């Protein structure tokens, strides 16, 4: 992935051509946040995860910083309508489902159990509200000027801002960081209204549980939202164009395993299936689907259709054309290995440029870009960025998958350990899943770690650390793990990679 990011430094310098465009700001409407004589060390467009982390880090480094965000609350998609609210719903829907279906055999007799969807949503909103206010406090604490409005380039050092209160202002920066994030990729011919045809934003805000839900896309977002509404009582069918769920980054063995588990939980799957068209004019939304496996085309109906086919970089209204900044064929802002655009003092991080669209990847880039500005060096290891799917059980991975290594012709060996043989998992009656470790057969160095199981999202941190520091499977196998813990499965998988597991 890093190779995709590289543009020669010489090419970057030769591409620098000041546009000389004038700053156009109405004197009548101007609200002055920063006086025209004051130039910020860093102006950040976007207050999402990448933007606010860069702002805090730059403030800590003593830079004069302004952060522009039009949403009105900080945290971007992740905090407001993505990672955070969805995890609230995933956690609480799991508790509801567990009480209904998994408490009796644990010795817990429960009476009349009712779903209060309004309260479920209120708990979600309280989580979001507390965290967004916390981020705003951190910006203030670190001396960051927070400007609520939509920013656009006037010239290479000036950002015009249409303020949320109706006014306008402008702010100048020695350095400018684009961190505008991403938006939902729409499905052609099926307009998202967030009522019957919804995006992930609508999926966390439904006012009632649909009887039938269709999910277009079997990636992480689609499967997480499918899990929420299936647990709450909807009949859910996931339609995925590829032959596997979870996206191409998920290890194929893991993907097959989690699909079986989710199917047991009540989610229906149609993999290798293309959605040809959609129609929402009737009482239900109808999708025409066609199987790539040669089956007959069919019509599926749902009260609600979730479009979860991915996200795309968001640059609308940013004024990139005013300064001649380039995007690639997928709409990503083109940068070099130091996050510079072709105009060296304008940099870009997060979803709006290359790499996986993950909040923690954006955070790492945000810190690195400030270090480049302040110190002249920074670092992100793109081979050590974990991914997590917060279904139950969770799925997490870092490094390379078995199919990636096969395709590249890289030799490897595999060690696995099932949670059914782990004492803590057996005690907790949560035994589905496994830890899968992939290592180099000569050096024993870890190449990838893949986990399905309870708390996989927490456990993957150990794999990420091992990969970052070049650990071998023997290193992990010889590291003492507390007993009884789920993490012992991690140690046992390492032992299985290196020699033999003890308890399986």
XYZ file of C-alpha atoms in Angstrom:
504
model
C 0.000 0.000 0.000
C 2.870 2.323 0.811
C 4.158 2.057 -2.756
C 0.852 3.503 -3.976
C 1.469 6.595 -1.908
C 4.868 7.499 -3.317
C 5.507 10.424 -5.600
C 9.101 11.468 -6.126
C 10.147 14.438 -4.027
C 11.616 16.069 -7.130
C 8.258 15.700 -8.873
C 6.542 17.282 -5.895
C 8.840 20.290 -5.978
C 8.602 20.723 -9.745
C 4.800 20.606 -9.523
C 4.669 23.589 -7.149
C 3.001 26.462 -9.009
C 1.400 29.224 -6.928
C -2.062 29.952 -8.292
C -2.224 33.594 -7.235
C -5.986 33.345 -6.757
C -7.491 36.213 -4.710
C -9.207 35.737 -1.383
C -12.913 36.486 -1.814
C -14.587 37.229 1.504
C -17.552 39.549 1.941
C -16.550 42.312 4.420
C -20.181 42.645 5.443
C -20.482 39.005 6.526
C -16.999 38.429 7.856
C -16.580 36.998 11.365
C -12.966 37.334 12.344
C -11.590 34.307 14.196
C -7.979 35.018 13.272
C -6.876 38.489 12.279
C -5.528 38.846 8.756
C -2.078 39.632 10.139
C -2.031 36.375 12.091
C -0.972 33.297 10.157
C -1.479 29.909 11.760
C 1.306 27.358 11.765
C -1.257 24.748 10.769
C -4.817 24.978 9.437
C -6.757 21.708 9.424
C -9.834 21.212 7.238
C -11.913 18.532 8.926
C -12.494 17.771 12.596
C -12.900 14.018 12.311
C -10.524 11.485 13.854
C -7.615 12.501 11.603
C -8.285 16.218 11.941
C -8.842 16.524 15.680
C -5.923 14.213 16.539
C -3.624 16.290 14.317
C -4.952 19.454 15.984
C -4.309 18.134 19.499
C -0.848 16.825 18.601
C 0.103 20.103 16.895
C -1.125 22.064 19.905
C 0.979 19.861 22.174
C 3.980 20.639 19.973
C 3.459 24.362 20.483
C 2.085 25.181 17.045
C -0.638 27.770 16.444
C -3.513 25.701 15.091
C -6.986 26.227 13.639
C -9.353 23.308 13.004
C -12.316 23.824 10.667
C -15.299 21.465 10.925
C -18.745 21.991 9.400
C -20.680 19.249 11.223
C -20.986 21.336 14.378
C -19.538 18.555 16.500
C -16.052 17.077 16.360
C -15.166 13.442 15.769
C -16.349 13.077 12.180
C -18.194 10.026 10.885
C -16.504 7.698 13.375
C -17.627 9.406 16.541
C -20.946 10.856 15.388
C -22.530 8.269 13.086
C -20.013 5.434 12.721
C -17.679 3.513 15.010
C -18.924 4.795 18.351
C -22.736 4.740 18.033
C -22.638 1.407 16.180
C -20.631 -0.168 19.012
C -23.189 1.046 21.513
C -25.933 -0.668 19.516
C -23.840 -3.786 18.997
C -23.099 -4.118 22.701
C -26.638 -3.490 23.910
C -28.322 -5.572 21.208
C -25.984 -8.430 22.152
C -27.044 -8.120 25.804
C -30.712 -8.184 24.773
C -30.184 -11.198 22.518
C -28.159 -12.985 25.196
C -30.849 -12.476 27.824
C -33.461 -13.854 25.446
C -31.551 -16.837 24.101
C -28.459 -17.521 26.191
C -29.212 -16.941 29.850
C -31.383 -19.911 30.822
C -28.678 -22.549 30.381
C -26.293 -20.317 32.367
C -28.602 -20.631 35.349
C -30.219 -17.230 34.999
C -34.016 -17.289 34.837
C -35.394 -14.048 33.383
C -39.032 -12.992 33.293
C -40.724 -10.825 30.696
C -38.033 -9.247 28.525
C -38.991 -6.233 26.412
C -37.074 -4.126 23.919
C -37.225 -0.372 24.492
C -35.761 0.828 21.193
C -36.079 4.497 22.109
C -33.999 3.959 25.258
C -31.486 1.902 23.275
C -31.035 4.848 20.923
C -30.867 7.297 23.837
C -27.990 5.335 25.379
C -26.210 5.517 22.025
C -26.698 9.284 21.800
C -25.409 9.801 25.349
C -22.203 7.966 24.440
C -21.730 10.127 21.356
C -22.531 13.381 23.139
C -20.096 12.744 25.974
C -17.238 11.880 23.651
C -17.755 14.780 21.226
C -17.792 17.251 24.104
C -14.646 15.619 25.438
C -12.844 16.128 22.126
C -13.895 19.779 22.018
C -12.488 20.214 25.521
C -9.170 18.680 24.427
C -8.883 21.123 21.520
C -9.485 24.026 23.889
C -7.025 22.590 26.417
C -4.303 22.477 23.762
C -4.935 25.984 22.440
C -6.575 24.954 19.163
C -8.929 27.432 17.501
C -12.088 25.535 16.569
C -13.988 27.099 13.661
C -17.468 25.734 12.959
C -18.056 25.964 9.225
C -17.195 24.642 5.762
C -13.708 25.457 4.548
C -12.567 25.816 0.930
C -9.265 26.810 -0.637
C -9.098 30.411 -1.860
C -5.398 30.126 -2.577
C -2.510 27.953 -1.446
C -2.308 29.539 2.015
C -5.863 30.824 2.563
C -9.018 28.959 3.503
C -12.363 30.689 3.157
C -14.937 29.464 5.670
C -18.719 29.617 5.399
C -19.628 29.652 9.060
C -22.472 27.604 10.446
C -24.043 30.787 11.853
C -24.365 32.241 8.337
C -21.281 34.418 8.304
C -17.935 34.070 6.585
C -14.306 34.323 7.549
C -10.904 33.338 6.243
C -7.833 31.886 7.886
C -4.259 31.687 6.615
C -1.838 28.867 7.318
C 1.863 28.213 6.775
C 0.825 24.564 6.552
C -2.583 23.182 5.625
C -3.866 19.682 6.310
C -6.762 18.142 4.380
C -8.623 15.672 6.619
C -12.138 15.716 5.197
C -12.760 11.967 5.484
C -15.158 9.893 3.431
C -18.838 9.453 2.624
C -21.099 6.507 1.837
C -20.792 5.116 -1.685
C -24.299 5.232 -3.185
C -25.882 2.339 -5.081
C -26.694 3.323 -8.690
C -30.412 3.711 -9.276
C -31.425 3.347 -5.621
C -31.616 6.695 -3.860
C -30.792 6.691 -0.153
C -33.585 8.396 1.819
C -32.485 7.115 5.293
C -35.988 5.773 5.867
C -36.491 2.749 3.618
C -33.205 2.809 1.712
C -30.593 3.603 4.302
C -26.864 4.061 4.705
C -24.946 3.191 7.858
C -26.125 6.563 9.207
C -29.760 5.526 8.879
C -28.999 2.043 10.194
C -28.099 3.431 13.620
C -31.237 5.554 13.821
C -34.214 3.403 12.777
C -37.336 4.191 14.779
C -38.676 0.638 14.691
C -37.351 -2.848 14.054
C -38.051 -3.780 10.425
C -39.716 -7.101 9.752
C -37.373 -7.783 6.840
C -34.051 -6.100 6.144
C -31.881 -6.526 3.062
C -28.213 -5.592 3.287
C -26.301 -4.847 0.089
C -22.675 -5.578 0.956
C -21.187 -8.200 3.239
C -18.255 -6.163 4.484
C -17.645 -5.107 8.073
C -20.258 -2.324 8.185
C -22.936 -4.460 6.561
C -22.324 -7.412 8.874
C -22.239 -5.313 12.036
C -25.547 -3.620 11.210
C -27.020 -6.953 10.106
C -26.083 -8.329 13.530
C -27.722 -5.456 15.414
C -31.087 -5.686 13.679
C -31.123 -9.468 13.482
C -30.659 -9.619 17.259
C -33.476 -7.140 17.738
C -35.883 -9.274 15.718
C -35.508 -8.459 12.012
C -35.220 -11.148 9.353
C -31.954 -10.140 7.680
C -30.493 -11.200 4.329
C -26.991 -10.096 3.325
C -26.220 -9.908 -0.400
C -22.509 -9.959 -1.251
C -21.002 -9.764 -4.748
C -17.827 -11.622 -3.740
C -17.749 -15.299 -2.827
C -16.740 -14.462 0.755
C -18.026 -12.079 3.389
C -15.884 -9.688 5.424
C -14.124 -8.065 2.493
C -10.969 -9.138 0.638
C -8.713 -8.392 3.646
C -10.285 -11.063 5.837
C -8.579 -14.466 5.793
C -10.691 -16.874 3.718
C -10.752 -19.614 6.376
C -11.839 -17.065 8.956
C -14.491 -15.619 6.618
C -16.034 -19.055 6.029
C -16.047 -19.773 9.747
C -17.712 -16.507 10.793
C -20.307 -16.877 8.032
C -21.346 -20.249 9.474
C -21.570 -18.752 12.962
C -23.639 -15.747 11.829
C -25.923 -18.021 9.796
C -26.546 -20.058 12.958
C -27.531 -16.790 14.645
C -30.245 -16.276 12.012
C -28.638 -14.099 9.298
C -29.196 -15.299 5.728
C -26.464 -14.933 3.105
C -26.366 -14.718 -0.667
C -22.698 -14.607 -1.665
C -21.463 -14.439 -5.243
C -24.637 -12.468 -5.974
C -25.035 -9.194 -7.850
C -27.786 -6.667 -7.186
C -28.965 -5.722 -10.675
C -31.544 -3.077 -9.766
C -33.767 -1.752 -7.025
C -37.308 -0.410 -6.797
C -38.752 1.396 -3.786
C -42.024 2.602 -5.306
C -44.152 -0.137 -3.735
C -45.000 -1.032 -0.154
C -41.696 -2.902 0.108
C -38.324 -2.243 -1.471
C -37.558 -4.788 -4.187
C -34.106 -5.853 -5.335
C -33.440 -7.817 -8.508
C -30.452 -10.072 -7.867
C -28.481 -12.377 -10.113
C -26.221 -15.188 -8.919
C -22.796 -15.434 -10.505
C -22.981 -19.179 -9.852
C -25.519 -19.684 -12.605
C -28.729 -19.617 -10.601
C -31.905 -17.965 -11.834
C -32.394 -14.227 -11.228
C -34.756 -13.541 -8.341
C -36.541 -10.717 -6.586
C -35.927 -10.038 -2.894
C -38.193 -7.818 -0.812
C -37.515 -5.908 2.380
C -39.080 -3.213 4.525
C -35.638 -1.615 4.724
C -32.581 -1.915 2.473
C -29.162 -1.019 3.860
C -26.620 0.077 1.251
C -23.213 -0.918 2.619
C -20.989 -1.202 -0.453
C -18.178 0.926 0.909
C -17.149 4.541 1.292
C -15.488 7.103 -0.986
C -13.247 10.119 -0.299
C -15.098 13.341 0.469
C -13.802 16.502 -1.238
C -17.039 18.245 -2.230
C -16.827 22.025 -1.928
C -13.183 21.900 -0.867
C -12.008 24.040 -3.802
C -9.184 21.736 -4.854
C -9.606 23.046 -8.400
C -8.720 26.541 -7.182
C -5.177 25.415 -6.432
C -4.801 22.610 -8.963
C -4.650 19.680 -6.547
C -5.032 16.273 -8.152
C -7.143 13.235 -7.348
C -6.790 9.711 -8.675
C -9.472 7.668 -10.478
C -11.069 6.742 -7.130
C -11.262 10.347 -5.934
C -8.346 10.086 -3.494
C -6.115 13.110 -3.024
C -2.664 12.219 -4.377
C 0.182 12.446 -1.853
C 3.782 11.341 -1.376
C 5.339 9.329 1.461
C 5.315 12.407 3.749
C 1.617 13.107 3.060
C 2.453 16.098 0.858
C 0.291 16.963 -2.118
C 2.057 18.463 -5.142
C 1.997 21.724 -3.179
C 4.514 20.840 -0.436
C 2.969 22.762 2.481
C -0.475 21.214 1.830
C -0.732 17.677 3.187
C -3.497 15.112 3.411
C -4.325 12.172 5.725
C -7.144 9.773 6.557
C -9.999 8.428 4.458
C -9.685 11.139 1.821
C -6.404 9.659 0.597
C -4.746 6.239 0.231
C -4.911 3.284 2.589
C -7.607 1.469 4.564
C -10.503 3.624 5.727
C -9.982 2.991 9.431
C -10.123 5.491 12.284
C -6.969 4.188 13.941
C -5.038 4.390 10.659
C -6.155 8.022 10.368
C -4.987 8.715 13.931
C -1.528 7.305 13.236
C -1.218 9.410 10.089
C -2.365 12.512 11.968
C 0.406 12.153 14.522
C 2.978 11.365 11.816
C 2.077 14.382 9.680
C 2.505 16.771 12.626
C 5.871 15.179 13.364
C 6.897 15.770 9.731
C 5.889 19.418 10.027
C 7.529 19.971 13.414
C 10.529 17.634 13.343
C 11.046 16.624 9.725
C 10.331 12.931 10.262
C 7.372 10.677 11.028
C 6.357 7.063 10.662
C 3.358 4.786 10.096
C 3.832 1.059 9.537
C 1.067 0.163 7.087
C 1.812 -3.520 7.474
C 0.759 -3.359 11.135
C -2.704 -1.817 11.035
C -5.285 -4.125 12.652
C -8.865 -4.583 11.483
C -11.778 -5.554 13.718
C -15.359 -6.613 13.008
C -17.519 -6.209 16.128
C -20.008 -8.993 15.512
C -20.322 -11.734 18.126
C -17.966 -13.386 18.192
C -15.627 -10.626 17.082
C -13.238 -11.030 14.162
C -9.845 -9.329 14.161
C -6.721 -9.556 12.087
C -3.383 -7.904 11.417
C -0.704 -8.580 8.823
C -1.123 -10.853 5.836
C -3.786 -13.466 5.180
C -3.165 -16.960 3.908
C -4.600 -16.167 0.471
C -2.401 -13.065 0.135
C 0.714 -15.105 0.888
C -0.322 -17.815 -1.563
C -0.928 -15.255 -4.298
C 2.486 -13.677 -3.677
C 4.196 -17.065 -3.629
C 5.515 -16.497 -0.109
C 6.186 -19.667 1.919
C 4.508 -19.859 5.326
C 3.314 -22.178 8.047
C 0.146 -21.992 10.097
C -0.700 -22.685 13.724
C -4.267 -22.608 15.039
C -5.878 -23.020 18.434
C -9.649 -23.251 19.017
C -11.387 -21.417 21.842
C -13.218 -24.677 22.547
C -9.932 -25.840 24.120
C -9.388 -22.611 26.093
C -10.280 -22.820 29.789
C -11.614 -19.248 30.120
C -13.748 -19.561 26.986
C -15.173 -22.856 28.220
C -15.877 -21.346 31.641
C -17.657 -18.403 29.979
C -19.574 -20.731 27.628
C -18.236 -18.734 24.656
C -16.213 -21.321 22.779
C -16.802 -20.495 19.115
C -13.809 -19.361 17.097
C -10.050 -19.721 17.036
C -6.696 -17.975 16.875
C -4.797 -18.482 13.634
C -1.134 -17.513 13.405
C 0.944 -17.428 10.215
C 4.764 -17.438 10.367
C 7.766 -17.584 8.056
C 8.972 -21.226 7.894
C 12.675 -20.247 7.977
C 12.873 -17.241 10.311
C 9.727 -18.047 12.367
C 8.820 -14.359 12.128
C 5.090 -13.637 12.448
C 3.470 -12.717 9.107
C -0.160 -12.467 10.174
C -2.588 -13.086 13.031
C -6.308 -13.813 12.600
C -8.796 -14.264 15.437
C -12.474 -15.193 15.678
C -13.683 -15.175 19.222
C -14.825 -13.229 22.274
C -12.748 -10.059 22.778
C -10.829 -10.652 19.542
C -10.681 -6.872 19.071
C -8.737 -6.520 22.309
C -6.545 -9.572 21.749
C -5.366 -8.413 18.320
C -3.277 -5.703 20.029
C -0.836 -8.408 21.095
C -0.536 -9.572 17.495
C -0.034 -6.007 16.278
C 2.728 -5.433 18.819
C 4.390 -8.721 17.871
C 4.277 -7.833 14.177
C 5.556 -4.286 14.789
C 8.615 -5.511 16.648
C 9.321 -8.486 14.396
C 8.550 -11.181 16.957
C 8.757 -14.854 16.107
C 6.101 -17.373 17.054
C 8.624 -18.816 19.529
C 8.934 -15.380 21.181
C 5.190 -15.392 21.819
C 5.116 -19.053 22.834
C 7.818 -18.409 25.448
C 6.008 -15.351 26.877
C 4.064 -16.141 30.038
C 0.312 -15.485 29.709
C -1.955 -15.251 32.752
C -4.249 -18.195 33.471
C -7.139 -18.513 32.936
C -7.446 -15.969 30.111
C -8.660 -15.922 26.533
C -5.199 -14.648 25.578
C -3.775 -18.070 26.369
C -5.265 -19.150 23.034
C -2.903 -16.649 21.429
C 0.080 -18.278 23.129
C -1.135 -21.761 22.181
C -1.561 -20.767 18.519
C 2.028 -19.512 18.569
C 3.118 -22.829 20.018
C 1.192 -24.625 17.285
C 2.989 -22.507 14.685
C 6.401 -23.112 16.179
C 6.051 -26.678 17.477
C 2.929 -28.074 19.185
C 0.154 -26.654 21.324
C -0.104 -28.052 24.858
C -3.867 -28.115 25.317
C -5.032 -29.293 21.899
